[in-house]
Amino acid sequence: MAKERAGRNALLVNSGDGPGGPALRQFLASLERCYVRQDDHLAKTGPARPADHRRNLYSLQLANLRLRWLRTGAMLPQITVIGPTQAGKSSVINWLLGENAAVASPLAGFTRHPQGFAYGGEGEAVTALYRYFDPLQARRVADLPAEDFRFFGFEPMPARLPRLGLAVTVWDTPDFDSIDSERYRGGLLRAIALSDLLICVLSKDKYADQSVWELLAMIEPLGIPSFICLNKTPPATAETVVRSLGGKWRQVRSDAMPPIVTLPYLGGNASEPPGVDALVETTRTLLRQTDRSRQCLGLMRFVRANWESWLAPVRVEQQAQQEWRALVGRAIGSASRLYRRDYLDHPHHYETFQRALAELLTLLEIPGVARVLTQMRRIMTWPVRQLGQLGRRWRPDAANLGSERSVLQQIALHVMLTLRQEVAEIAETATETRPWWLALGREIGHRQAAVLDRFSQAVSTYSREFGPEVEKTAHALYDRLREHPAVLNSLRATRVTTDAAALAVGLHTGGIGLQDFVIAPAILSLTSLLTESALGHYVQRAAEDLKKRQAAAVSCLFEDHLAANLLRAPEDMPHDTGFFIPAGTLEAAERELAAAPGTP
């Protein structure tokens, strides 16, 4: 049985694959970066970091570090000793090793870096540790700078086994309860994440500290084998403290109470207190029982236990993003309605079907003489066209008054201003997402001019590309007229085409604007003759069909060149104000988490 378990352990560790799929691993790494950015932002802006934010950041870092360690394929057992200030961690390590390897000091917060003492480890075992700690660099313990946390201590010990009798690396760690501990918390988490066995050193004065139990509660789902060393405890009070410890354990943890080894104060000239043999034997026994095949399961249990807490702010932000998409959707819907009201259904502004009728006029010319008539009318209407162009130079805005381009640009500006106002109103009442909405409002303000300019360019492109639709309608009307020779000859026999030809020529030569059609008797006459003829129903249907195609084209214009730019606004917001994790990325990570092996 032991051989089978050892084989499973070797297969797991040497695979270098670790738990979770690539989507889950990438998501966890990305999520940690988001938390770190927000943490830096909170540190710069001044408000105290919420307790939930700190716990999420530390537990997420611990998960990623544990995942990284399991993927190194390291084989040498790792023991990590943790505890609050002045609990005697360094002394306990020296008693375990049987020599003064760790530096013990009466000063609180003396140890500020993780410090490893490696027995029997060399070659790949050391290389794996260096890979794991990267970008931190290894230094001798005596050379560690007190205020620079880019290093970790590492001491390859002589080629002999420690008192434990096993090849092992033992880690001394920084405290987690002092005021400065936030500055070097990362080193503590790195040492916890690589541990096969965790020894929590407490004292009579420190065992009830809240920081102790917050840490023990956080790491519980990992399932790291552990025990408590109750140090500096007089024999007379040991039983009472142990009983109290059991009560605290049951309050914050659901697993069984671990072994407790008590060590009294070191008195007189003694180098070791009574009870060190029990400390060594407990360590040796638990370490030999370690089953690395269960560490992946423990990590997945840890991820599942913290998942919803990690994602709480992400889900709140995604709800805000959904609300933003809904705001943009409603604004674009309003834009389409305004376009229909102010242009398509406006009795004086709508000009597209009149343009189709102007095209029809050129098709109605009598075959064989159309070119001659066109040249003659171009000469005859030259003075009128010049007067029209002169009037437009005097009043440049008059040509665009009520035109489709003007209407579309006014609608786009209305959409931008409306959205900025709605975002500002939401930011005033939002609580958790207020920074996100404020940043979004600033981003929309910054990009407004660029969005309107790009939309104006898209309108020009749309106007050119929709021209064939107008010609298509004119040719369809003409083809239907050819099926009714009597109506066609009647139209050609009337003065309407002759009178309207100048208008059509003026249109093609730039002397007359499309809005002039609303007062042009020729166009009115042509419209009346067509609608009163046998083709009246078809003409109305052609006009409505052209209007529908135009409405659809403008709807795509709003979606592709206005809504799309607005929906991308959160992507360009400062990332210290939010997480900005795409919903698809989160869904892929959750699928892999659901497929990962469950807890036994």
PDB file of C-alpha atoms in Angstrom, residues 341-553:
ATOM      1  CA  ARG A 341     -39.442  60.841 -36.199  1.00  0.00           C
ATOM      2  CA  ASP A 342     -37.054  63.581 -37.337  1.00  0.00           C
ATOM      3  CA  TYR A 343     -36.226  62.213 -40.762  1.00  0.00           C
ATOM      4  CA  LEU A 344     -37.978  59.160 -42.147  1.00  0.00           C
ATOM      5  CA  ASP A 345     -41.471  60.288 -41.095  1.00  0.00           C
ATOM      6  CA  HIS A 346     -40.838  64.026 -41.242  1.00  0.00           C
ATOM      7  CA  PRO A 347     -42.955  65.656 -43.982  1.00  0.00           C
ATOM      8  CA  HIS A 348     -40.265  68.216 -44.892  1.00  0.00           C
ATOM      9  CA  HIS A 349     -36.937  66.536 -44.111  1.00  0.00           C
ATOM     10  CA  TYR A 350     -37.300  63.122 -45.758  1.00  0.00           C
ATOM     11  CA  GLU A 351     -35.645  63.299 -49.176  1.00  0.00           C
ATOM     12  CA  THR A 352     -34.514  59.814 -50.133  1.00  0.00           C
ATOM     13  CA  PHE A 353     -37.592  58.812 -52.123  1.00  0.00           C
ATOM     14  CA  GLN A 354     -37.528  62.192 -53.874  1.00  0.00           C
ATOM     15  CA  ARG A 355     -33.985  61.343 -54.935  1.00  0.00           C
ATOM     16  CA  ALA A 356     -35.306  58.085 -56.384  1.00  0.00           C
ATOM     17  CA  LEU A 357     -37.933  60.080 -58.298  1.00  0.00           C
ATOM     18  CA  ALA A 358     -35.210  62.381 -59.612  1.00  0.00           C
ATOM     19  CA  GLU A 359     -33.402  59.334 -60.913  1.00  0.00           C
ATOM     20  CA  LEU A 360     -36.679  58.179 -62.458  1.00  0.00           C
ATOM     21  CA  LEU A 361     -37.007  61.494 -64.264  1.00  0.00           C
ATOM     22  CA  THR A 362     -33.793  60.873 -66.166  1.00  0.00           C
ATOM     23  CA  LEU A 363     -35.055  57.410 -67.117  1.00  0.00           C
ATOM     24  CA  LEU A 364     -38.366  58.843 -68.410  1.00  0.00           C
ATOM     25  CA  GLU A 365     -36.715  60.919 -71.155  1.00  0.00           C
ATOM     26  CA  ILE A 366     -37.743  60.039 -74.685  1.00  0.00           C
ATOM     27  CA  PRO A 367     -35.165  57.588 -76.089  1.00  0.00           C
ATOM     28  CA  GLY A 368     -32.811  59.169 -78.611  1.00  0.00           C
ATOM     29  CA  VAL A 369     -33.280  62.784 -77.532  1.00  0.00           C
ATOM     30  CA  ALA A 370     -32.424  62.542 -73.829  1.00  0.00           C
ATOM     31  CA  ARG A 371     -28.773  63.505 -74.340  1.00  0.00           C
ATOM     32  CA  VAL A 372     -29.643  66.572 -76.441  1.00  0.00           C
ATOM     33  CA  LEU A 373     -32.272  67.716 -73.939  1.00  0.00           C
ATOM     34  CA  THR A 374     -29.860  67.268 -71.060  1.00  0.00           C
ATOM     35  CA  GLN A 375     -27.187  69.442 -72.722  1.00  0.00           C
ATOM     36  CA  MET A 376     -29.726  72.143 -73.577  1.00  0.00           C
ATOM     37  CA  ARG A 377     -31.161  72.217 -70.077  1.00  0.00           C
ATOM     38  CA  ARG A 378     -27.724  72.352 -68.502  1.00  0.00           C
ATOM     39  CA  ILE A 379     -27.088  75.556 -70.480  1.00  0.00           C
ATOM     40  CA  MET A 380     -30.518  76.998 -69.784  1.00  0.00           C
ATOM     41  CA  THR A 381     -30.413  76.331 -66.034  1.00  0.00           C
ATOM     42  CA  TRP A 382     -26.879  77.648 -65.505  1.00  0.00           C
ATOM     43  CA  PRO A 383     -27.999  81.037 -64.109  1.00  0.00           C
ATOM     44  CA  VAL A 384     -30.404  79.347 -61.680  1.00  0.00           C
ATOM     45  CA  ARG A 385     -27.770  76.922 -60.470  1.00  0.00           C
ATOM     46  CA  GLN A 386     -25.293  79.744 -59.907  1.00  0.00           C
ATOM     47  CA  LEU A 387     -27.821  81.669 -57.849  1.00  0.00           C
ATOM     48  CA  GLY A 388     -28.494  78.557 -55.767  1.00  0.00           C
ATOM     49  CA  GLN A 389     -24.822  78.001 -55.099  1.00  0.00           C
ATOM     50  CA  LEU A 390     -24.339  81.682 -54.230  1.00  0.00           C
ATOM     51  CA  GLY A 391     -27.170  81.496 -51.708  1.00  0.00           C
ATOM     52  CA  ARG A 392     -25.607  78.489 -50.087  1.00  0.00           C
ATOM     53  CA  ARG A 393     -22.275  80.280 -49.744  1.00  0.00           C
ATOM     54  CA  TRP A 394     -24.054  83.127 -47.970  1.00  0.00           C
ATOM     55  CA  ARG A 395     -25.876  80.677 -45.657  1.00  0.00           C
ATOM     56  CA  PRO A 396     -23.728  77.550 -45.409  1.00  0.00           C
ATOM     57  CA  ASP A 397     -25.960  76.008 -42.727  1.00  0.00           C
ATOM     58  CA  ALA A 398     -29.067  76.330 -44.839  1.00  0.00           C
ATOM     59  CA  ALA A 399     -28.048  73.476 -47.128  1.00  0.00           C
ATOM     60  CA  ASN A 400     -27.802  71.046 -44.241  1.00  0.00           C
ATOM     61  CA  LEU A 401     -30.864  72.214 -42.347  1.00  0.00           C
ATOM     62  CA  GLY A 402     -33.016  69.122 -41.891  1.00  0.00           C
ATOM     63  CA  SER A 403     -30.727  66.961 -44.061  1.00  0.00           C
ATOM     64  CA  GLU A 404     -30.134  63.347 -43.114  1.00  0.00           C
ATOM     65  CA  ARG A 405     -26.501  63.967 -42.208  1.00  0.00           C
ATOM     66  CA  SER A 406     -27.444  66.821 -39.885  1.00  0.00           C
ATOM     67  CA  VAL A 407     -30.179  64.765 -38.235  1.00  0.00           C
ATOM     68  CA  LEU A 408     -27.836  61.834 -37.651  1.00  0.00           C
ATOM     69  CA  GLN A 409     -25.111  64.006 -36.134  1.00  0.00           C
ATOM     70  CA  GLN A 410     -27.599  65.715 -33.824  1.00  0.00           C
ATOM     71  CA  ILE A 411     -28.901  62.319 -32.693  1.00  0.00           C
ATOM     72  CA  ALA A 412     -25.374  61.047 -31.992  1.00  0.00           C
ATOM     73  CA  LEU A 413     -24.639  64.100 -29.844  1.00  0.00           C
ATOM     74  CA  HIS A 414     -27.943  63.597 -28.030  1.00  0.00           C
ATOM     75  CA  VAL A 415     -26.991  59.969 -27.279  1.00  0.00           C
ATOM     76  CA  MET A 416     -23.606  60.978 -25.846  1.00  0.00           C
ATOM     77  CA  LEU A 417     -25.016  63.716 -23.628  1.00  0.00           C
ATOM     78  CA  THR A 418     -27.856  61.522 -22.391  1.00  0.00           C
ATOM     79  CA  LEU A 419     -25.522  58.675 -21.469  1.00  0.00           C
ATOM     80  CA  ARG A 420     -23.115  60.978 -19.644  1.00  0.00           C
ATOM     81  CA  GLN A 421     -25.977  62.352 -17.590  1.00  0.00           C
ATOM     82  CA  GLU A 422     -27.314  58.871 -16.757  1.00  0.00           C
ATOM     83  CA  VAL A 423     -23.852  57.631 -15.752  1.00  0.00           C
ATOM     84  CA  ALA A 424     -23.375  60.652 -13.476  1.00  0.00           C
ATOM     85  CA  GLU A 425     -26.739  60.003 -11.812  1.00  0.00           C
ATOM     86  CA  ILE A 426     -25.891  56.334 -11.202  1.00  0.00           C
ATOM     87  CA  ALA A 427     -22.481  57.274  -9.746  1.00  0.00           C
ATOM     88  CA  GLU A 428     -24.177  59.538  -7.206  1.00  0.00           C
ATOM     89  CA  THR A 429     -26.238  56.698  -5.737  1.00  0.00           C
ATOM     90  CA  ALA A 430     -23.914  53.708  -6.282  1.00  0.00           C
ATOM     91  CA  THR A 431     -21.946  52.363  -3.333  1.00  0.00           C
ATOM     92  CA  GLU A 432     -19.705  49.436  -4.263  1.00  0.00           C
ATOM     93  CA  THR A 433     -19.362  50.453  -7.916  1.00  0.00           C
ATOM     94  CA  ARG A 434     -19.172  54.222  -7.520  1.00  0.00           C
ATOM     95  CA  PRO A 435     -15.467  54.429  -8.549  1.00  0.00           C
ATOM     96  CA  TRP A 436     -16.286  52.321 -11.621  1.00  0.00           C
ATOM     97  CA  TRP A 437     -19.128  54.604 -12.733  1.00  0.00           C
ATOM     98  CA  LEU A 438     -17.101  57.755 -12.040  1.00  0.00           C
ATOM     99  CA  ALA A 439     -14.242  56.380 -14.147  1.00  0.00           C
ATOM    100  CA  LEU A 440     -16.702  55.458 -16.896  1.00  0.00           C
ATOM    101  CA  GLY A 441     -18.139  58.985 -16.900  1.00  0.00           C
ATOM    102  CA  ARG A 442     -14.661  60.448 -17.265  1.00  0.00           C
ATOM    103  CA  GLU A 443     -13.819  58.015 -20.053  1.00  0.00           C
ATOM    104  CA  ILE A 444     -16.970  58.884 -22.014  1.00  0.00           C
ATOM    105  CA  GLY A 445     -16.174  62.583 -21.658  1.00  0.00           C
ATOM    106  CA  HIS A 446     -12.632  62.017 -22.914  1.00  0.00           C
ATOM    107  CA  ARG A 447     -13.702  60.036 -25.957  1.00  0.00           C
ATOM    108  CA  GLN A 448     -16.828  62.036 -26.910  1.00  0.00           C
ATOM    109  CA  ALA A 449     -15.169  64.184 -29.587  1.00  0.00           C
ATOM    110  CA  ALA A 450     -13.414  61.179 -31.143  1.00  0.00           C
ATOM    111  CA  VAL A 451     -16.582  59.071 -31.129  1.00  0.00           C
ATOM    112  CA  LEU A 452     -18.614  61.832 -32.792  1.00  0.00           C
ATOM    113  CA  ASP A 453     -15.893  62.411 -35.384  1.00  0.00           C
ATOM    114  CA  ARG A 454     -15.699  58.709 -36.273  1.00  0.00           C
ATOM    115  CA  PHE A 455     -19.479  58.559 -36.428  1.00  0.00           C
ATOM    116  CA  SER A 456     -19.542  61.535 -38.810  1.00  0.00           C
ATOM    117  CA  GLN A 457     -17.077  59.734 -41.082  1.00  0.00           C
ATOM    118  CA  ALA A 458     -19.226  56.614 -40.945  1.00  0.00           C
ATOM    119  CA  VAL A 459     -22.272  58.696 -41.936  1.00  0.00           C
ATOM    120  CA  SER A 460     -20.425  59.893 -45.043  1.00  0.00           C
ATOM    121  CA  THR A 461     -19.549  56.322 -45.950  1.00  0.00           C
ATOM    122  CA  TYR A 462     -23.143  55.213 -45.374  1.00  0.00           C
ATOM    123  CA  SER A 463     -24.447  57.998 -47.630  1.00  0.00           C
ATOM    124  CA  ARG A 464     -22.217  56.851 -50.488  1.00  0.00           C
ATOM    125  CA  GLU A 465     -22.956  53.172 -49.988  1.00  0.00           C
ATOM    126  CA  PHE A 466     -26.711  53.675 -49.810  1.00  0.00           C
ATOM    127  CA  GLY A 467     -26.781  55.438 -53.206  1.00  0.00           C
ATOM    128  CA  PRO A 468     -27.221  52.172 -55.180  1.00  0.00           C
ATOM    129  CA  GLU A 469     -30.355  51.452 -53.127  1.00  0.00           C
ATOM    130  CA  VAL A 470     -31.864  54.712 -54.382  1.00  0.00           C
ATOM    131  CA  GLU A 471     -30.980  53.860 -57.973  1.00  0.00           C
ATOM    132  CA  LYS A 472     -32.368  50.364 -57.454  1.00  0.00           C
ATOM    133  CA  THR A 473     -35.721  51.824 -56.429  1.00  0.00           C
ATOM    134  CA  ALA A 474     -35.776  54.177 -59.422  1.00  0.00           C
ATOM    135  CA  HIS A 475     -35.038  51.346 -61.859  1.00  0.00           C
ATOM    136  CA  ALA A 476     -37.674  49.150 -60.226  1.00  0.00           C
ATOM    137  CA  LEU A 477     -40.258  51.923 -60.728  1.00  0.00           C
ATOM    138  CA  TYR A 478     -39.178  52.379 -64.322  1.00  0.00           C
ATOM    139  CA  ASP A 479     -39.320  48.626 -65.034  1.00  0.00           C
ATOM    140  CA  ARG A 480     -42.855  48.502 -63.634  1.00  0.00           C
ATOM    141  CA  LEU A 481     -43.815  51.522 -65.788  1.00  0.00           C
ATOM    142  CA  ARG A 482     -42.527  49.699 -68.850  1.00  0.00           C
ATOM    143  CA  GLU A 483     -44.983  46.920 -68.062  1.00  0.00           C
ATOM    144  CA  HIS A 484     -47.726  49.556 -68.389  1.00  0.00           C
ATOM    145  CA  PRO A 485     -47.011  51.358 -71.706  1.00  0.00           C
ATOM    146  CA  ALA A 486     -50.083  53.529 -71.451  1.00  0.00           C
ATOM    147  CA  VAL A 487     -49.008  55.017 -68.149  1.00  0.00           C
ATOM    148  CA  LEU A 488     -45.431  55.416 -69.365  1.00  0.00           C
ATOM    149  CA  ASN A 489     -46.474  57.185 -72.574  1.00  0.00           C
ATOM    150  CA  SER A 490     -48.880  59.367 -70.636  1.00  0.00           C
ATOM    151  CA  LEU A 491     -46.083  60.522 -68.362  1.00  0.00           C
ATOM    152  CA  ARG A 492     -43.809  61.176 -71.326  1.00  0.00           C
ATOM    153  CA  ALA A 493     -46.543  63.078 -73.134  1.00  0.00           C
ATOM    154  CA  THR A 494     -47.107  65.479 -70.267  1.00  0.00           C
ATOM    155  CA  ARG A 495     -45.070  68.550 -69.499  1.00  0.00           C
ATOM    156  CA  VAL A 496     -44.005  67.042 -66.174  1.00  0.00           C
ATOM    157  CA  THR A 497     -40.803  65.450 -67.463  1.00  0.00           C
ATOM    158  CA  THR A 498     -39.853  68.489 -69.465  1.00  0.00           C
ATOM    159  CA  ASP A 499     -40.473  70.842 -66.576  1.00  0.00           C
ATOM    160  CA  ALA A 500     -38.730  68.563 -64.110  1.00  0.00           C
ATOM    161  CA  ALA A 501     -35.721  67.856 -66.262  1.00  0.00           C
ATOM    162  CA  ALA A 502     -34.043  71.072 -65.209  1.00  0.00           C
ATOM    163  CA  LEU A 503     -34.491  70.022 -61.605  1.00  0.00           C
ATOM    164  CA  ALA A 504     -32.973  66.615 -62.280  1.00  0.00           C
ATOM    165  CA  VAL A 505     -30.052  68.135 -64.159  1.00  0.00           C
ATOM    166  CA  GLY A 506     -29.530  70.638 -61.375  1.00  0.00           C
ATOM    167  CA  LEU A 507     -29.417  67.790 -58.898  1.00  0.00           C
ATOM    168  CA  HIS A 508     -26.751  65.943 -60.850  1.00  0.00           C
ATOM    169  CA  THR A 509     -24.656  69.059 -61.377  1.00  0.00           C
ATOM    170  CA  GLY A 510     -24.818  70.261 -57.796  1.00  0.00           C
ATOM    171  CA  GLY A 511     -26.936  73.399 -58.323  1.00  0.00           C
ATOM    172  CA  ILE A 512     -30.027  72.260 -56.402  1.00  0.00           C
ATOM    173  CA  GLY A 513     -30.221  70.627 -53.043  1.00  0.00           C
ATOM    174  CA  LEU A 514     -32.427  67.653 -52.280  1.00  0.00           C
ATOM    175  CA  GLN A 515     -34.548  69.649 -49.862  1.00  0.00           C
ATOM    176  CA  ASP A 516     -35.653  71.778 -52.845  1.00  0.00           C
ATOM    177  CA  PHE A 517     -37.749  68.798 -53.974  1.00  0.00           C
ATOM    178  CA  VAL A 518     -40.374  69.528 -51.354  1.00  0.00           C
ATOM    179  CA  ILE A 519     -41.291  72.734 -53.173  1.00  0.00           C
ATOM    180  CA  ALA A 520     -40.622  71.567 -56.733  1.00  0.00           C
ATOM    181  CA  PRO A 521     -43.892  71.429 -58.694  1.00  0.00           C
ATOM    182  CA  ALA A 522     -42.451  68.929 -61.136  1.00  0.00           C
ATOM    183  CA  ILE A 523     -41.728  66.371 -58.425  1.00  0.00           C
ATOM    184  CA  LEU A 524     -45.133  66.985 -56.887  1.00  0.00           C
ATOM    185  CA  SER A 525     -46.754  66.500 -60.258  1.00  0.00           C
ATOM    186  CA  LEU A 526     -44.839  63.310 -60.933  1.00  0.00           C
ATOM    187  CA  THR A 527     -45.743  61.955 -57.506  1.00  0.00           C
ATOM    188  CA  SER A 528     -49.420  62.770 -58.049  1.00  0.00           C
ATOM    189  CA  LEU A 529     -49.522  61.166 -61.489  1.00  0.00           C
ATOM    190  CA  LEU A 530     -47.835  57.996 -60.237  1.00  0.00           C
ATOM    191  CA  THR A 531     -49.985  57.596 -57.141  1.00  0.00           C
ATOM    192  CA  GLU A 532     -53.221  58.272 -59.045  1.00  0.00           C
ATOM    193  CA  SER A 533     -52.356  55.833 -61.798  1.00  0.00           C
ATOM    194  CA  ALA A 534     -52.770  52.076 -61.811  1.00  0.00           C
ATOM    195  CA  LEU A 535     -49.330  51.856 -60.226  1.00  0.00           C
ATOM    196  CA  GLY A 536     -50.260  53.842 -57.136  1.00  0.00           C
ATOM    197  CA  HIS A 537     -50.179  50.859 -54.785  1.00  0.00           C
ATOM    198  CA  TYR A 538     -46.817  49.709 -56.136  1.00  0.00           C
ATOM    199  CA  VAL A 539     -45.314  53.197 -55.786  1.00  0.00           C
ATOM    200  CA  GLN A 540     -46.379  53.411 -52.152  1.00  0.00           C
ATOM    201  CA  ARG A 541     -44.964  49.952 -51.491  1.00  0.00           C
ATOM    202  CA  ALA A 542     -41.666  50.913 -53.194  1.00  0.00           C
ATOM    203  CA  ALA A 543     -41.439  54.044 -51.046  1.00  0.00           C
ATOM    204  CA  GLU A 544     -42.055  52.081 -47.842  1.00  0.00           C
ATOM    205  CA  ASP A 545     -39.598  49.369 -48.874  1.00  0.00           C
ATOM    206  CA  LEU A 546     -36.904  51.987 -49.508  1.00  0.00           C
ATOM    207  CA  LYS A 547     -37.646  53.557 -46.127  1.00  0.00           C
ATOM    208  CA  LYS A 548     -37.345  50.166 -44.379  1.00  0.00           C
ATOM    209  CA  ARG A 549     -33.995  49.461 -46.029  1.00  0.00           C
ATOM    210  CA  GLN A 550     -32.791  52.887 -45.035  1.00  0.00           C
ATOM    211  CA  ALA A 551     -33.959  52.422 -41.436  1.00  0.00           C
ATOM    212  CA  ALA A 552     -32.132  49.084 -41.267  1.00  0.00           C
ATOM    213  CA  ALA A 553     -28.940  50.611 -42.679  1.00  0.00           C
TER     214      ALA A 553
END
